[in-house]
Coordinates of C-alpha atoms in Angstrom, one line a residue:
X251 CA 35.2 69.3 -34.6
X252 CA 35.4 72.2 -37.2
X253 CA 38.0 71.9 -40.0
X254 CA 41.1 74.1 -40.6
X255 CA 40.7 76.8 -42.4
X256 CA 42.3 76.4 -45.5
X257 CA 45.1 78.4 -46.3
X258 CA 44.6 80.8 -49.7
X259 CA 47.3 82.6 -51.3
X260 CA 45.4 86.0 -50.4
X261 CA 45.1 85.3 -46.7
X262 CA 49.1 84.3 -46.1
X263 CA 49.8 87.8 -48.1
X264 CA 47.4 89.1 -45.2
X265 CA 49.0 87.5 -42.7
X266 CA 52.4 88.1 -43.7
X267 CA 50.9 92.5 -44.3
X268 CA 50.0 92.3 -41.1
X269 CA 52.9 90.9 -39.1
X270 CA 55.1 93.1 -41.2
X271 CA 52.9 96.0 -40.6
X272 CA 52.4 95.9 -36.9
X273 CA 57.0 95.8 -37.0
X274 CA 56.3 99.0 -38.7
X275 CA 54.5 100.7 -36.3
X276 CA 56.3 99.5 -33.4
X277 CA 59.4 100.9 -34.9
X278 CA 57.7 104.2 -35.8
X279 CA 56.8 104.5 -31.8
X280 CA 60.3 104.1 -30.9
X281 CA 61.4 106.5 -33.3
X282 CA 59.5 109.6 -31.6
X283 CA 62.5 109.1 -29.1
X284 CA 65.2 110.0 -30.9
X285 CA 62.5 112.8 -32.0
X286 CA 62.3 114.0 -28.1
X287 CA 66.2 114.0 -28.2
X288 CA 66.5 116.0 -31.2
X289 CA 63.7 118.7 -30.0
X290 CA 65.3 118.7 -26.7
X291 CA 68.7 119.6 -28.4
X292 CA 67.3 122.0 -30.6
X293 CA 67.9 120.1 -33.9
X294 CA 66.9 121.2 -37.4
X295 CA 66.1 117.6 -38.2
X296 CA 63.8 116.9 -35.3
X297 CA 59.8 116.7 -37.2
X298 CA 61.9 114.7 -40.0
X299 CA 61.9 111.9 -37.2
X300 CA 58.1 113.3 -36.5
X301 CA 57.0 112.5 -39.7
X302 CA 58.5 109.3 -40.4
X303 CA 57.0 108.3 -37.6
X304 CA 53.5 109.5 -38.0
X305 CA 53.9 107.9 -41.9
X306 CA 55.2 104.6 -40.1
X307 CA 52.2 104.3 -37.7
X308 CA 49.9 105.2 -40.4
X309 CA 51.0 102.4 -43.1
X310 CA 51.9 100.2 -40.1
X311 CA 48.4 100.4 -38.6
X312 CA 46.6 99.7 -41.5
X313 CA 48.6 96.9 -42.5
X314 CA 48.0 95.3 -39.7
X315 CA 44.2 96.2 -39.1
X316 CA 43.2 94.0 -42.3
X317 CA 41.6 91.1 -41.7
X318 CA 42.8 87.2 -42.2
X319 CA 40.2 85.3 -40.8
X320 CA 41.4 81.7 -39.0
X321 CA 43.6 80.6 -41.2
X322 CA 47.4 80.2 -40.0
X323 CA 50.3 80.3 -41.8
X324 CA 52.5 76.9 -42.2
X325 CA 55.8 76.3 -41.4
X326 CA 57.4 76.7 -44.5
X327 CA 55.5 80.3 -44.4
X328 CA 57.3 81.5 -41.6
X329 CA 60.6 81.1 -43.5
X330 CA 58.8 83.9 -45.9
X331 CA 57.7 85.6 -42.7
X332 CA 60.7 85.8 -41.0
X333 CA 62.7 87.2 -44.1
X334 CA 60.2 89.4 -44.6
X335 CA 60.1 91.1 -41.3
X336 CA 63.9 91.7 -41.1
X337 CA 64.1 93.2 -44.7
X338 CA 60.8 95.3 -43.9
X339 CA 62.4 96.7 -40.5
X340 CA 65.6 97.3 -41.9
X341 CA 64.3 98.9 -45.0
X342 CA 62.1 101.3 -43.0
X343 CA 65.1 102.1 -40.3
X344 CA 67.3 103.3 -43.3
X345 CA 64.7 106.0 -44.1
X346 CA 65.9 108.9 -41.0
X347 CA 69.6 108.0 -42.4
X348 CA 68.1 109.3 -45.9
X349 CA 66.1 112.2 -44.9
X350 CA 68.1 113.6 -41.4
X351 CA 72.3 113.2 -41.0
X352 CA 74.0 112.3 -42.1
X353 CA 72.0 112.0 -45.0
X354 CA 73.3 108.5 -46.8
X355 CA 72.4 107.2 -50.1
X356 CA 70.0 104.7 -50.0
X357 CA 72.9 101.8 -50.7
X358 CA 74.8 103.7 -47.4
X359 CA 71.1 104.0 -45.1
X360 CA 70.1 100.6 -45.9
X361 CA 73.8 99.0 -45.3
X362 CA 73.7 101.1 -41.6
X363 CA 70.4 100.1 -40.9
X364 CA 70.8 96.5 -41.7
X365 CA 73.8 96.9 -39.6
X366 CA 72.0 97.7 -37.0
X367 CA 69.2 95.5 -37.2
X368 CA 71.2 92.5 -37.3
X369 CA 73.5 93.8 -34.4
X370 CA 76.5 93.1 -37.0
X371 CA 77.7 96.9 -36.2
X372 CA 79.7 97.4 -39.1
X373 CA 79.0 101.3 -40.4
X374 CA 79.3 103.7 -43.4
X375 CA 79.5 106.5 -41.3
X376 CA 82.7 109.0 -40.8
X377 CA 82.3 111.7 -38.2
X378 CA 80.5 109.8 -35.4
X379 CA 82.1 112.4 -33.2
X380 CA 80.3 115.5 -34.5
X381 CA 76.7 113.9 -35.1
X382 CA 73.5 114.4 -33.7
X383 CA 72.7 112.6 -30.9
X384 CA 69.1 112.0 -32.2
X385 CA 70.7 109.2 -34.8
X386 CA 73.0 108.1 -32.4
X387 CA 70.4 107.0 -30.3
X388 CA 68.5 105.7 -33.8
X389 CA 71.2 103.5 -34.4
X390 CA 71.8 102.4 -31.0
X391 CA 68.2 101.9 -30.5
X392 CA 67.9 99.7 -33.8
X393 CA 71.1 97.8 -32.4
X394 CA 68.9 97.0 -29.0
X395 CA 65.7 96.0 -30.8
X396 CA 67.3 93.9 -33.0
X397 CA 69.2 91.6 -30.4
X398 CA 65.9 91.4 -28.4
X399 CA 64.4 89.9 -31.9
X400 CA 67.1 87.4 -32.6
X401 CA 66.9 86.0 -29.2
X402 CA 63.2 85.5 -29.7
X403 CA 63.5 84.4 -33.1
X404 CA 66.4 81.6 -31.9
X405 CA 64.0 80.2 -28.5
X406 CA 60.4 80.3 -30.7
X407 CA 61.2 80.3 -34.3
X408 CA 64.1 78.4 -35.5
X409 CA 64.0 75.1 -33.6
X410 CA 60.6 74.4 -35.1
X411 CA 61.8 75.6 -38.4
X412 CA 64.6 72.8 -37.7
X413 CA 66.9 74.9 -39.4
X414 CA 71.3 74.1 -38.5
X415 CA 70.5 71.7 -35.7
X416 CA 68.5 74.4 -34.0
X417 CA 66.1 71.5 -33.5
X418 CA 68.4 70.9 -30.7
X419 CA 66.7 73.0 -28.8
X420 CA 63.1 72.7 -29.6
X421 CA 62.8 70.6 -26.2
X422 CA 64.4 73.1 -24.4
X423 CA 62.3 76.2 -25.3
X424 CA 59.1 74.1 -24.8
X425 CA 60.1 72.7 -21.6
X426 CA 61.0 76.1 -20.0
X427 CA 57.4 77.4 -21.7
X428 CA 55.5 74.8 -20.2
X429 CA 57.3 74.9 -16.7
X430 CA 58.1 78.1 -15.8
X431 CA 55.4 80.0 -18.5
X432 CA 51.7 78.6 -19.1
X433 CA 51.7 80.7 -23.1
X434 CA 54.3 81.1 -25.1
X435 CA 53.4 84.8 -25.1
X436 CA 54.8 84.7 -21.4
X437 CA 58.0 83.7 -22.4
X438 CA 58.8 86.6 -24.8
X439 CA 57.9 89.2 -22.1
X440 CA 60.5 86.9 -19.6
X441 CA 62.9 87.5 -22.0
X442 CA 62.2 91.1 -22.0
X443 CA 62.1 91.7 -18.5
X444 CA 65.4 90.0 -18.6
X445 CA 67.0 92.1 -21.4
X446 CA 65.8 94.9 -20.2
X447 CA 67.1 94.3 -16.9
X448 CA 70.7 93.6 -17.9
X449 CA 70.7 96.6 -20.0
X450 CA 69.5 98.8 -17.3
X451 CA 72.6 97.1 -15.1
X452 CA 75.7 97.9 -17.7
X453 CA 73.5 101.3 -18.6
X454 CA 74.2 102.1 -14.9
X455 CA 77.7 100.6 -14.6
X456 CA 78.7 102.2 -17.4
X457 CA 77.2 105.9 -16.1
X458 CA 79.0 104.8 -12.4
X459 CA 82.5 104.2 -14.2
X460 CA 82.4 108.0 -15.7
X461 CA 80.4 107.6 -18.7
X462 CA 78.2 110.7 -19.8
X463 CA 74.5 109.4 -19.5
X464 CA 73.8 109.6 -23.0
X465 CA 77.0 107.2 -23.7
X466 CA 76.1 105.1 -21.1
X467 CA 72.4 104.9 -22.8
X468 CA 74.0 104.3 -26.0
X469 CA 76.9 102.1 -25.1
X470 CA 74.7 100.0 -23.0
X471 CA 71.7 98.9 -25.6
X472 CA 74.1 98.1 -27.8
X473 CA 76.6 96.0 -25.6
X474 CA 74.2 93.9 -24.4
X475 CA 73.0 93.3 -28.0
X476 CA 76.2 92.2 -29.0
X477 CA 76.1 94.8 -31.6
X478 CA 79.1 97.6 -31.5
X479 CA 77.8 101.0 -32.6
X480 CA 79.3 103.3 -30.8
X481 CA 79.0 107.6 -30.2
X482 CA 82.7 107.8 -31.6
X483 CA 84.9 106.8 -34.5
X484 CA 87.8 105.2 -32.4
X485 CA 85.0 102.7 -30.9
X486 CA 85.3 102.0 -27.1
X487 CA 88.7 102.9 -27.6
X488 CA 87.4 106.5 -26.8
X489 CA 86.9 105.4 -23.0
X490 CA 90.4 102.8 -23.4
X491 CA 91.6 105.1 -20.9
X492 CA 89.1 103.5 -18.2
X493 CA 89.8 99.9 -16.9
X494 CA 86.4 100.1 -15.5
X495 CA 84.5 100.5 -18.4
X496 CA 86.8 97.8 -20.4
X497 CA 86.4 95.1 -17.6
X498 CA 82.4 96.2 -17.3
X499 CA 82.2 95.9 -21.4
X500 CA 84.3 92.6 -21.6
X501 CA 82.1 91.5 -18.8
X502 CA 78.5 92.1 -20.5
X503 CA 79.6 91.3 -24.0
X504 CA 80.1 87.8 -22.4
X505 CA 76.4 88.0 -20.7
X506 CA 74.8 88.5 -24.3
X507 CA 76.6 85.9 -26.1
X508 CA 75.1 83.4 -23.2
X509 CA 71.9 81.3 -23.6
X510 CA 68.8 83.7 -22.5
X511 CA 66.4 81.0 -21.3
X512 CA 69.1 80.3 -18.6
X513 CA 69.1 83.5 -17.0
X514 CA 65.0 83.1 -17.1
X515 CA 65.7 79.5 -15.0
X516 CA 67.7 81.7 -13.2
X517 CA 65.0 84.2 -11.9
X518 CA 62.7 81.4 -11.4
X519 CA 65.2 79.7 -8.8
X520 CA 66.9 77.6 -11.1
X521 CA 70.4 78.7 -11.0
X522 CA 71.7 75.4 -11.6
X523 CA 71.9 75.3 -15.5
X524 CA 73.6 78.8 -15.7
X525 CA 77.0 77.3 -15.0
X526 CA 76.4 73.7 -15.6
X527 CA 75.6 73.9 -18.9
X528 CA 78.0 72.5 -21.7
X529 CA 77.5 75.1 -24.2
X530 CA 78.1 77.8 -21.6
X531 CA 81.3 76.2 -19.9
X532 CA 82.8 75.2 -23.3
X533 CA 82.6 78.9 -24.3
X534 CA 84.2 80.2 -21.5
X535 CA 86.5 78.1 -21.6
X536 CA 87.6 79.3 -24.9
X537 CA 87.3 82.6 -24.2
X538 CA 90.1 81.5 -21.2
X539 CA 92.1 80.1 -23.8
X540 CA 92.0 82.4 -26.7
X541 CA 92.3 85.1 -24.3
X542 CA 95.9 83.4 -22.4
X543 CA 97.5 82.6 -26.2
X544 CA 97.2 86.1 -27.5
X545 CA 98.4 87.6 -24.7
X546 CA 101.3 85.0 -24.4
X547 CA 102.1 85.6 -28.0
X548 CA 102.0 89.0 -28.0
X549 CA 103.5 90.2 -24.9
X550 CA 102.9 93.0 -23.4
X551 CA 103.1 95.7 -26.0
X552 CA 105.3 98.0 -24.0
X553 CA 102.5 98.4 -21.3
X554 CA 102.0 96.8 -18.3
X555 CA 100.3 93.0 -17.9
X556 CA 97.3 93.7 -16.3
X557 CA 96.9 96.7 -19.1
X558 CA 98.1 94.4 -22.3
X559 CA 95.6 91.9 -20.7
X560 CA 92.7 94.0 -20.6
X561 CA 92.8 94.8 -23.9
X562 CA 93.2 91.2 -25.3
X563 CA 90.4 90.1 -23.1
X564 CA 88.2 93.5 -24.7
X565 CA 89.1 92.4 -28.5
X566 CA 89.1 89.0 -28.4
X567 CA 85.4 88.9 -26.6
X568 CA 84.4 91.6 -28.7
X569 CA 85.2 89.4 -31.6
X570 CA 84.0 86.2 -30.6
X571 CA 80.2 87.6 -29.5
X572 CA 80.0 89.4 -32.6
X573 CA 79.5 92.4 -30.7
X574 CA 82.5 94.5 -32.8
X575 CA 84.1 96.9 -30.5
X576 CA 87.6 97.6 -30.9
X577 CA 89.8 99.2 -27.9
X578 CA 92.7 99.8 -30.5
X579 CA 93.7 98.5 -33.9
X580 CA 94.2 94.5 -33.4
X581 CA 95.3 94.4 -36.9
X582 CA 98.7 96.2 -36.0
X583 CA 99.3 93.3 -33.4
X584 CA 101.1 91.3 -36.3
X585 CA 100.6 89.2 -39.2
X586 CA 99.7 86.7 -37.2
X587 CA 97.1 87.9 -35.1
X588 CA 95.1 89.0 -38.6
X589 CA 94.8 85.3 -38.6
X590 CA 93.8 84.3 -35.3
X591 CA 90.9 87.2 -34.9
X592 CA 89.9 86.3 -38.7
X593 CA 89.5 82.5 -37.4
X594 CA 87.4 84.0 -34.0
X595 CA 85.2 85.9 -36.8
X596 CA 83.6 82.6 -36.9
X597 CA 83.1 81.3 -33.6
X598 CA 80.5 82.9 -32.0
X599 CA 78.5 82.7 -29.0
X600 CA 75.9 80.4 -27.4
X601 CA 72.6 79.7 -29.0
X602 CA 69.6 81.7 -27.6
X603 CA 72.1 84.6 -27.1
X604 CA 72.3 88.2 -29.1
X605 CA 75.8 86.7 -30.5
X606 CA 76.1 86.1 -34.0
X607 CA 78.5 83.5 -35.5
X608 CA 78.1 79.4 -35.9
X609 CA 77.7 79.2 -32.0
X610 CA 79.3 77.1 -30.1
X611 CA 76.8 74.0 -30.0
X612 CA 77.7 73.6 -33.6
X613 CA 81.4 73.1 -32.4
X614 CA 80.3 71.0 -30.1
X615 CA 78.6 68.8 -32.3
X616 CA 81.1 68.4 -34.7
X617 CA 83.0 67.2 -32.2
X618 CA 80.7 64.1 -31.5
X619 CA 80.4 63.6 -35.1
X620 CA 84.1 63.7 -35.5
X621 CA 84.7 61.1 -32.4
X622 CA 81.2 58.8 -34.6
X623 CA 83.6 59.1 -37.5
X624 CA 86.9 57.5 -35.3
X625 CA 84.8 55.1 -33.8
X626 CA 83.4 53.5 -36.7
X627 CA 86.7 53.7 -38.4
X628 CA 88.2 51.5 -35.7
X629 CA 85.2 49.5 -34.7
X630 CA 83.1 49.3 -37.8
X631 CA 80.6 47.2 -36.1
X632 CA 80.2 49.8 -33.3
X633 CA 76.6 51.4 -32.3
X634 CA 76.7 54.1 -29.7
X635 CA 74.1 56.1 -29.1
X636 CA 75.0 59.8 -29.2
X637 CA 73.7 62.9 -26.9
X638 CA 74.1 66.6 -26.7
X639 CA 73.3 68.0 -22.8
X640 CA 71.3 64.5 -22.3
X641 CA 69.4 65.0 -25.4
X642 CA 69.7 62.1 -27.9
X643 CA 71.5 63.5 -31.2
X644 CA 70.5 61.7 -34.2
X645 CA 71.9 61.4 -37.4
X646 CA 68.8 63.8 -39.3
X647 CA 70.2 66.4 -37.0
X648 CA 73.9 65.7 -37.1
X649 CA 73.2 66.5 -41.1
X650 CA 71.4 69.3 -40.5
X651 CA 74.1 70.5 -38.8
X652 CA 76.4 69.6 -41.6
X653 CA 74.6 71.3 -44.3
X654 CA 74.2 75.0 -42.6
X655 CA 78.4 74.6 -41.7
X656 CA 78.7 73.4 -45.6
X657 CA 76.4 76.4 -47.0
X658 CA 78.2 78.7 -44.1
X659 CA 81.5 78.6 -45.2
X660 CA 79.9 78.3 -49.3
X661 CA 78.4 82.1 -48.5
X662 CA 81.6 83.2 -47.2
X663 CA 83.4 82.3 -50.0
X664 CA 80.4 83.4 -52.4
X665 CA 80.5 86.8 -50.8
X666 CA 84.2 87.2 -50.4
X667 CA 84.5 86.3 -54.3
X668 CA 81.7 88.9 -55.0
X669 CA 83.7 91.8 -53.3
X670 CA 86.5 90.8 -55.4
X671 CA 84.9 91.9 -58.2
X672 CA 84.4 95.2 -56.8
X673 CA 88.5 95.3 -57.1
X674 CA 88.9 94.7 -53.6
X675 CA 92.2 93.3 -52.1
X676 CA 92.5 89.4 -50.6
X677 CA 92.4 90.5 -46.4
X678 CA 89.5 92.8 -47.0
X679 CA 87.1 90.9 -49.2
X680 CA 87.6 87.8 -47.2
X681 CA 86.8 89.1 -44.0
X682 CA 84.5 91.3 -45.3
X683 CA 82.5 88.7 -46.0
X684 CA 83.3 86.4 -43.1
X685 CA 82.5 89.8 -40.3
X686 CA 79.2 90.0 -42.6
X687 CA 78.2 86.5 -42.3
X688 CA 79.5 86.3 -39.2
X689 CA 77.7 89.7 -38.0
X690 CA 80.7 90.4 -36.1
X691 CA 81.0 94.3 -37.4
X692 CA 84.3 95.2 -38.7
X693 CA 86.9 93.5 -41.1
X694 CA 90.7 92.9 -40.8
X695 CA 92.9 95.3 -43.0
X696 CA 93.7 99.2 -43.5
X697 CA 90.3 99.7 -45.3
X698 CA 87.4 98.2 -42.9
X699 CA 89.6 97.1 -40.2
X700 CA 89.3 98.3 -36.4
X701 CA 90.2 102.0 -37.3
X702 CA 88.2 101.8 -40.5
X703 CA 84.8 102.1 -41.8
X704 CA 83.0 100.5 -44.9
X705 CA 82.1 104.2 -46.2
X706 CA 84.8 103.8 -49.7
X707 CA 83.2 100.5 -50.4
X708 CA 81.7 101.0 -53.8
X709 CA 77.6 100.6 -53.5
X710 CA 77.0 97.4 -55.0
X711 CA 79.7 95.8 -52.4
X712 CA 77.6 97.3 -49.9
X713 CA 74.3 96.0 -51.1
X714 CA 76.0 92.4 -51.4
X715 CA 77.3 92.7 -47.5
X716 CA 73.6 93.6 -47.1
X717 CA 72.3 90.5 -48.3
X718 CA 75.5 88.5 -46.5
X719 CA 74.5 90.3 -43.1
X720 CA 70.7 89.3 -43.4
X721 CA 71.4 86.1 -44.6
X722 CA 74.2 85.3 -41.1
X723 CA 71.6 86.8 -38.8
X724 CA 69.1 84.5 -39.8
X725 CA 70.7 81.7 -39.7
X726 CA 71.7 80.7 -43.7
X727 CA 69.2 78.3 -44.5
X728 CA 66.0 80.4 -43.6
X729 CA 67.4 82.9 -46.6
X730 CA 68.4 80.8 -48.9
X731 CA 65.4 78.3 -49.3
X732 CA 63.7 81.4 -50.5
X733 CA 65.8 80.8 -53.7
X734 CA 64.8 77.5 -54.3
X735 CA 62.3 76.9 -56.7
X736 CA 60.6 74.1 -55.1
X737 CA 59.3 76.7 -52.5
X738 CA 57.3 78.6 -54.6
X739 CA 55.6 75.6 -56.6
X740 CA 53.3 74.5 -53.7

């Protein structure tokens, strides 16, 4: 049997160029889209799109055309690989912000494009109303490709990286690859067909319930990202008028925050899993509950129930998939509802999912380390064997878990102390920080609240929520081991 090829410092830099440059030039191809739109409007900025893309493919291709020879990169590589990739594709995005309207600074482009990349949907952008529809469809087109990313990156990437308990789920995405999919190649193009699929369904609901076609286009990719940008500065809250289009939004926001591989199972026969799983019923359930308790709280606002309800349902969903739509202003609800939707900044939906957040398998398993921790408190002598959806949970993976909640919440408060610097107030630095790590798009407060924007943020505040919003998408740990010197010393 031949050897492994061993693995040189100049071959991993050609592996990682390569990988970074065939992202390049697949985001180049989708930019001569919004480069159709803008020639078939007439817009002065149209061959600005042209040659972005032409310099994209160009770079892209021969970045990738190098050669590497056998070797492969190793698993600690990958964390490299992975940051890599996301900073590359949002770095390049940020360029038609630059050069075309609405013509950002760079600390402005890169903070919209990361944004977008992530699906965090929080934007530096004032006048959505009155812009081109070419970057309208950029952004919501980043929005798209990025939730299609993180759902790969959660089912083939981050359970073998073992990275917050996503080891969980290493079983699971081999055990639908090897039933349902003889490559692993076959599963990323199920999940696509799938994606694509669901988008094409809310793009046509949406269109059905009175939506121009280019909103519904819009709208769609980037509510079934979880993501938020949307065509206008009030948010959905331009199409509030529409109990349609709430319910259909509420309604798909819910279907990205769910496990992905399910809905695969599903389309194989296997429908089962779809409702009886534990992570899906547990955040429904909450959703139920969250949803009932504002609403109860609150009252009906001077409108009728089934209108009052609508609206809580919208924001509180919105909130707790990360996506970031806003119908109205939740943060003139009261004192007390800053507080409950700052707490739902960190819930978050199901693993596998477009949803940012600390998912709700995390909850979960806190919950059976909490119950260990009773047990042994009251029976010291105890052993019970404990198991997450009839997989055994072990103690390596209960502090794995641990650690990313412990370096979570550390970020958050990292971040939020950061902003402070920047001569921020209390309310908006902290959720600043926890909607950036969270990915969940807007803040709470006057300044980057529902009916606000992140535009009078000085730059260096922006570049930190950069880093935060990068660092939430992919999942803490795979960032921040970058910064240990260990990593670099073998």
């Amino acid at each position: 049997m031949q050897a492994p090829t061993k693995l040189t410092g100049v071959d991993a830099a050609k592996i990682l160029s390569r990988a970074v440059g065939g992202l390049l030039a697949l985001l180049s191809i989708a930019m001569l889209l919004p480069f159709a739109v803008a020639v078939a409007n007439s817009e002065k900025e149209q061959w600005t799109y042209l040659t972005l893309a032409v310099i994209g493919v160009v770079v892209g291709t021969a970045l990738f055309l190098q050669k590497s020879g056998d070797a492969k990169l190793r698993a600690r590589q990958v964390f490299l690989l992975t940051s890599l990739c996301w900073l590359s594709a949002s770095l390049f995005s940020a360029l038609p912000f630059i050069f075309a309207q609405p013509y950002l600074s760079f600390a402005d482009a890169w903070f919209e494009s990361m944004s977008a990349i992530t699906t965090t949907g929080a934007t530096v952008i004032v006048g959505l109303d009155n812009l081109p529809r070419a970057v309208l469809l950029w952004r919501g087109m980043l929005q798209w490709l990025g939730g299609i990313g993180i759902i790969v990156m959660a089912m083939a990437i981050l359970p073998f990286l073992q990275v917050g308990g996503m080891r969980l789920f290493q079983a699971e995405s081999s055990d639908i690859s090897g039933k349902f999919m003889p490559r692993s190649s076959n599963m990323v193009f199920a999940i696509g067909r799938v994606y694509i699929l669901l988008t094409l369904l809310v793009m046509l609901l949406y269109w059905f319930g009175g939506m121009h076609t280019f909103d519904a286009i819009v709208h769609g990719m980037t509510t079934i990202a979880t993501a938020g940008f949307s065509n206008y500065d009030a948010s959905f809250g331009h199409f509030a008028d529409s109990p349609f289009l709430m319910i259909t939004g509420t309604l798909f926001m819910v279907a990205g925050a769910l496990p992905f591989v399910l809905y695969i199972r599903a389309l194989k026969g296997d429908v089962g899993p779809l409702y009886q799983d534990s992570q899906v019923r547990a955040f429904l359930i909450f959703l139920a509950v969250a949803i009932t308790f504002i609403t109860l709280v609150h009252g009906t606002r001077g409108r009728d129930v089934f209108d009052a309800l609508i609206h809580t349902a919208f924001n509180v969903v919105s909130v707790v998939t990360t996506t970031g739509y806003a119908s109205e202003d939740y943060g003139q609800w009261g004192n007390w509802a800053l507080m409950v939707f700052f707490y739902l900044m960190f819930v978050g939906g199901c693993t596998g999912s477009t949803a940012g957040g600390m998912k709700i398998f995390r909850f979960q398993l806190s919950q059976l380390l909490l119950k260990k921790q009773f047990s042994q408190l009251i029976h010291p002598n105890l052993v019970r064997v404990q198991s997450y959806q009839d997989r055994r949970v072990n103690d390596a993976l209960l502090g794995s878990m641990v650690a990313f909640c412990f370096m979570y919440f550390l970020l958050v408060a990292f971040i939020a102390l950061g902003l402070s610097l920047f001569d921020l107030d209390f309310l908006t630095a902290i959720s600043g920080a926890a909607s950036a790590v969270s990915n969940v798009g807007p803040g709470l407060g006057e300044v980057i609240g529902p009916s606000g924007s992140f535009a009078s943020l000085e730059s260096g505040a922006k570049l930190l929520l950069v880093f935060a919003m990068l660092a939430g998408r992919l999942e803490i740990m795979t960032v921040l081991i970058l910064f240990h010197r260990h990593y670099w010393r073998h």
